[in-house]
Each structure stands twice: as structure tokens, then as C-alpha cells.
Amino acid sequence: MSATDRPTIAVFRPGDERIEDATDLLESLGAEPVPDPMLAVDPTAAEPRTDADYVVLTSKTGVELVADARWEPGDATVCAIGPATADVLREAGYEVDVVPEEYTSSGLVATLEDEVAGARVEVARSDHGSDVLLEGLEDAGAYVHETVLYRLVRPEESGRSAELAADGDLDGLCFTSSLTVEHFLEAADACGVREDVLAGLEDATVGVIGEPTAETAREQGIEADLVASEATFEALAHETLEETDDEH
Ligand SMILES: O=C(O)CCc1c[nH]c(Cc2[nH]c(Cc3[nH]c(Cc4[nH]c(CO)c(CC(=O)O)c4CCC(=O)O)c(CC(=O)O)c3CCC(=O)O)c(CC(=O)O)c2CCC(=O)O)c1CC(=O)O
């Protein structure tokens, strides 16, 4: 716990309004947020193909970039990986045709696999998107093309949360993607404290946004205490804080 007796919760969202929203939400729930952005966006200036039957968008960032480029979907079926991405599409004036029941790459594959045989599917996303989506759609018979709209990099100044974790001063962590886990541990390596961080996390609540992130954490030696009941930051924040309160 911090000097204020409020649980300290680290959050790693990109350093735009997403980290501000996350910080505001955690504060409103009674936590002391530790904002430590682990992702920065580096646009490539690439644009989605215009001849696709289906176009898949997997993030708010991707939507903002295509909207800025005044991308026109034409007759394509527009698919969003989850409700947050769908909301940003609608706010930008696009119609959203498909949102899977489970907000993950495999959830999208499950939703589309019966209808995409022979179709051209454009996947527009970052340079770190998972192969599950491309391979799953190809296995369903689609002609899949990926456009990398942006690269995701670790901000140089990131790492404050790793130092706190190494000292046992974090009560909870909210990991919002696989790369946030990897970059958090890279930051720990940069400070030479990986082993202390892993030990410090034993007493903290580790929350992750979805099963893909939980799997990455496991591969890196971090066992998640909870997987959010749906892939939204709101669910992740509430559930991580509840678990943190239960444990302290
Ligand atoms: O691991 C990486 O960082 C690179 C691959 C990657 C993972 N996430 C993003 C885009 C992105 N989303 C969020 C938060 C968030 N995730 C989801 C569902 C979701 N999206 C993906 C990837 O496309 C996955 C992984 C997968 O299934 O392969 C998942 C499942 C959850 C998981 O365990 O990762 C949603 C739902 C939605 O979009 O509607 C959200 C939004 C939640 C909300 O706003 O409430 C983030 C972090 C963040 O918002 O803090 C990111 C990374 C930043 C960005 O790209 O803008 C990617 C990149 C990609 O898809 O190419």
C-alpha cells in the first residue's frame, strides 16, 4: 500500500488519452494509479487496400490512422475486434458490420470462418499483431492481406513501475496487451531488476485484459491472478482492484 493507504496499481496503456482515462478511472475507484506507458505509436503511413471484401480493424489506433487518411470502405464488410474499436469506428463515421462475441483474434476467426472462403480479407493493424488471425482466416479459405498501419515501440522513459515492483511497492498491475508485458520486463532488464520484479509480483495482483495476454505473461514467468471477464479496460480495472482489496 502507498502512504495514502490506497492500493498502488500500475497501468501501461499508450501515453495518449488512454493512459489519462485509465488513471482517472483507477482514481475514481479509490486506487493510487502508477501510469507507466509501455507502448508508443509510430505510424507507417500505409493505408488499407481498397479492393477487399472484408476489412478487419483491431485497435483504436488503427481506426484513427485510417480515418485520418480518409479511408473509404466501399462495399467491404467492416469488422472490429471488440466494442472499444467498434465505438471509435462509429465515432469516425464508419458502419460496423461485425464484432465477435469474444473480443480476441480467435473470437474474430470463429465469427468469420463460415463466411470468408474465397473472400479477400484485409487486416489493418500494428507490426505486432498475432498470427492467430491471419492463419485462422487463411485456414478458413480467405485470401488474407495484412497492412501494417503502425509500429509499437517502448517509450525510452518507461520503467518506473518496474522499479516499484522490484521494491515490493506495487499492489496491482493492469496489463492491456502482450507487448505491455514484454516491454515491462524489458524495462526491468534495463534497470537490472528482472529477478526482483518477478519476486515482487508474487505479492501483487496481476490482472490481464485477455487470454492472449495471460499466455504471454505465463511464457515470461508471470502468472496472472485474473483475466478480465471481457476485453475492456473498465472490466480489467474493476476486477484487478476488487482482487487487490480482497488480498489486502
Ligand atoms: O501485444 C501487443 O501489444 C501487440 C498486438 C496487439 C494487442 N492489442 C493490440 C491493440 C490494442 N488493444 C488494446 C486493448 C484492447 N484489446 C482488445 C482486444 C484484443 N485486441 C487484440 C489484438 O488485436 C488482442 C490480442 C489477440 O486476440 O490476438 C485482444 C485480446 C485481449 C488480449 O489479451 O490482448 C480490446 C477490445 C477492443 O478493441 O474493442 C481493447 C480495448 C480495450 C478498451 O479500450 O477498453 C491495447 C492497449 C490499450 O488500449 O491500452 C492495444 C495496443 C495499443 C494499440 O495498438 O493501439 C495490438 C495491436 C494490433 O492489434 O495490431
mmCIF file of C-alpha atoms and ligand atoms in Angstrom, residues 12-14 18 39 41 58-62 81-86 103-106 125-130 132 150 152 176-180 209-214 231-234, ligand 1:
data_model
loop_
_atom_site.group_PDB
_atom_site.id
_atom_site.type_symbol
_atom_site.label_atom_id
_atom_site.label_comp_id
_atom_site.label_asym_id
_atom_site.label_seq_id
_atom_site.Cartn_x
_atom_site.Cartn_y
_atom_site.Cartn_z
ATOM 1 C CA PHE A 12 0.728 0.556 -19.110
ATOM 2 C CA ARG A 13 -1.615 1.934 -21.794
ATOM 3 C CA PRO A 14 -0.286 4.133 -24.630
ATOM 4 C CA ARG A 18 -5.922 6.114 -22.930
ATOM 5 C CA LEU A 39 3.572 1.459 -25.865
ATOM 6 C CA VAL A 41 2.756 4.527 -31.710
ATOM 7 C CA THR A 58 -8.057 -4.407 -34.202
ATOM 8 C CA SER A 59 -7.395 -1.177 -32.303
ATOM 9 C CA LYS A 60 -8.408 2.412 -31.671
ATOM 10 C CA THR A 61 -5.026 3.479 -33.073
ATOM 11 C CA GLY A 62 -5.637 1.666 -36.353
ATOM 12 C CA ILE A 81 -12.132 -6.949 -32.780
ATOM 13 C CA GLY A 82 -14.168 -5.590 -29.873
ATOM 14 C CA PRO A 83 -16.535 -2.869 -28.641
ATOM 15 C CA ALA A 84 -13.892 -0.187 -27.997
ATOM 16 C CA THR A 85 -12.548 -0.470 -31.543
ATOM 17 C CA ALA A 86 -16.138 -0.564 -32.863
ATOM 18 C CA TYR A 103 -13.069 -9.900 -28.258
ATOM 19 C CA THR A 104 -9.890 -11.637 -29.435
ATOM 20 C CA SER A 105 -8.227 -12.714 -32.689
ATOM 21 C CA SER A 106 -9.530 -16.241 -32.205
ATOM 22 C CA ARG A 125 -3.150 -3.240 -37.679
ATOM 23 C CA SER A 126 0.227 -2.846 -35.931
ATOM 24 C CA ASP A 127 3.520 -4.604 -36.636
ATOM 25 C CA HIS A 128 2.908 -6.912 -33.647
ATOM 26 C CA GLY A 129 -0.470 -8.448 -34.499
ATOM 27 C CA SER A 130 -0.846 -12.135 -33.755
ATOM 28 C CA VAL A 132 -3.745 -16.429 -34.977
ATOM 29 C CA TYR A 150 1.850 1.487 -37.288
ATOM 30 C CA LEU A 152 4.524 -0.234 -31.480
ATOM 31 C CA THR A 176 -3.603 -4.438 -21.561
ATOM 32 C CA SER A 177 -1.720 -6.395 -24.259
ATOM 33 C CA SER A 178 1.064 -8.915 -24.748
ATOM 34 C CA LEU A 179 3.547 -6.239 -25.671
ATOM 35 C CA THR A 180 2.917 -4.359 -22.413
ATOM 36 C CA ILE A 209 -7.095 -7.958 -20.383
ATOM 37 C CA GLY A 210 -7.475 -11.315 -22.139
ATOM 38 C CA GLU A 211 -6.267 -14.873 -22.515
ATOM 39 C CA PRO A 212 -3.648 -13.994 -25.209
ATOM 40 C CA THR A 213 -2.002 -11.583 -22.754
ATOM 41 C CA ALA A 214 -2.250 -14.170 -19.957
ATOM 42 C CA ALA A 231 -11.555 -7.326 -23.015
ATOM 43 C CA THR A 232 -12.263 -3.779 -21.864
ATOM 44 C CA PHE A 233 -10.090 -1.607 -19.654
ATOM 45 C CA GLU A 234 -13.066 -0.895 -17.449
HETATM 46 O O1 LIG B 1 0.503 -7.337 -27.873
HETATM 47 C C1 LIG B 1 0.580 -6.248 -28.457
HETATM 48 O O2 LIG B 1 0.664 -5.162 -27.845
HETATM 49 C C2 LIG B 1 0.572 -6.231 -29.966
HETATM 50 C C3 LIG B 1 -0.712 -6.857 -30.541
HETATM 51 C C4 LIG B 1 -1.863 -6.075 -30.044
HETATM 52 C C5 LIG B 1 -2.559 -6.370 -28.883
HETATM 53 N N1 LIG B 1 -3.515 -5.408 -28.719
HETATM 54 C C6 LIG B 1 -3.431 -4.523 -29.746
HETATM 55 C C7 LIG B 1 -4.305 -3.343 -29.923
HETATM 56 C C8 LIG B 1 -4.609 -2.850 -28.547
HETATM 57 N N2 LIG B 1 -5.731 -3.200 -27.880
HETATM 58 C C9 LIG B 1 -5.621 -2.752 -26.615
HETATM 59 C C10 LIG B 1 -6.590 -3.033 -25.530
HETATM 60 C C11 LIG B 1 -7.691 -3.901 -26.078
HETATM 61 N N3 LIG B 1 -7.522 -5.159 -26.513
HETATM 62 C C12 LIG B 1 -8.710 -5.622 -27.013
HETATM 63 C C13 LIG B 1 -8.975 -6.983 -27.589
HETATM 64 C C14 LIG B 1 -7.746 -7.544 -28.228
HETATM 65 N N4 LIG B 1 -7.082 -6.994 -29.269
HETATM 66 C C15 LIG B 1 -6.041 -7.793 -29.630
HETATM 67 C C16 LIG B 1 -5.072 -7.538 -30.748
HETATM 68 O O3 LIG B 1 -5.602 -7.137 -31.897
HETATM 69 C C17 LIG B 1 -5.997 -8.895 -28.774
HETATM 70 C C18 LIG B 1 -4.976 -9.987 -28.856
HETATM 71 C C19 LIG B 1 -5.403 -11.127 -29.768
HETATM 72 O O4 LIG B 1 -6.521 -11.618 -29.648
HETATM 73 O O5 LIG B 1 -4.587 -11.540 -30.605
HETATM 74 C C20 LIG B 1 -7.085 -8.765 -27.880
HETATM 75 C C21 LIG B 1 -7.486 -9.725 -26.768
HETATM 76 C C22 LIG B 1 -7.015 -9.275 -25.431
HETATM 77 C C23 LIG B 1 -5.532 -9.518 -25.171
HETATM 78 O O6 LIG B 1 -5.219 -10.401 -24.345
HETATM 79 O O7 LIG B 1 -4.695 -8.812 -25.770
HETATM 80 C C24 LIG B 1 -9.668 -4.592 -26.861
HETATM 81 C C25 LIG B 1 -11.088 -4.659 -27.288
HETATM 82 C C26 LIG B 1 -11.390 -3.688 -28.402
HETATM 83 O O8 LIG B 1 -10.510 -3.264 -29.167
HETATM 84 O O9 LIG B 1 -12.544 -3.348 -28.530
HETATM 85 C C27 LIG B 1 -9.015 -3.484 -26.298
HETATM 86 C C28 LIG B 1 -9.599 -2.124 -25.962
HETATM 87 C C29 LIG B 1 -9.959 -2.028 -24.501
HETATM 88 C C30 LIG B 1 -10.587 -0.707 -24.124
HETATM 89 O O10 LIG B 1 -10.295 0.328 -24.742
HETATM 90 O O11 LIG B 1 -11.383 -0.722 -23.141
HETATM 91 C C31 LIG B 1 -4.376 -2.073 -26.452
HETATM 92 C C32 LIG B 1 -3.875 -1.431 -25.194
HETATM 93 C C33 LIG B 1 -4.725 -0.368 -24.638
HETATM 94 O O12 LIG B 1 -5.731 0.087 -25.204
HETATM 95 O O13 LIG B 1 -4.337 0.046 -23.538
HETATM 96 C C34 LIG B 1 -3.719 -2.172 -27.677
HETATM 97 C C35 LIG B 1 -2.305 -1.701 -28.030
HETATM 98 C C36 LIG B 1 -2.229 -0.265 -28.465
HETATM 99 C C37 LIG B 1 -2.682 -0.037 -29.881
HETATM 100 O O14 LIG B 1 -2.306 -0.796 -30.787
HETATM 101 O O15 LIG B 1 -3.429 0.927 -30.068
HETATM 102 C C38 LIG B 1 -2.392 -4.897 -30.615
HETATM 103 C C39 LIG B 1 -2.025 -4.231 -31.892
HETATM 104 C C40 LIG B 1 -2.769 -4.811 -33.065
HETATM 105 O O16 LIG B 1 -3.912 -5.294 -32.944
HETATM 106 O O17 LIG B 1 -2.152 -4.773 -34.143
#
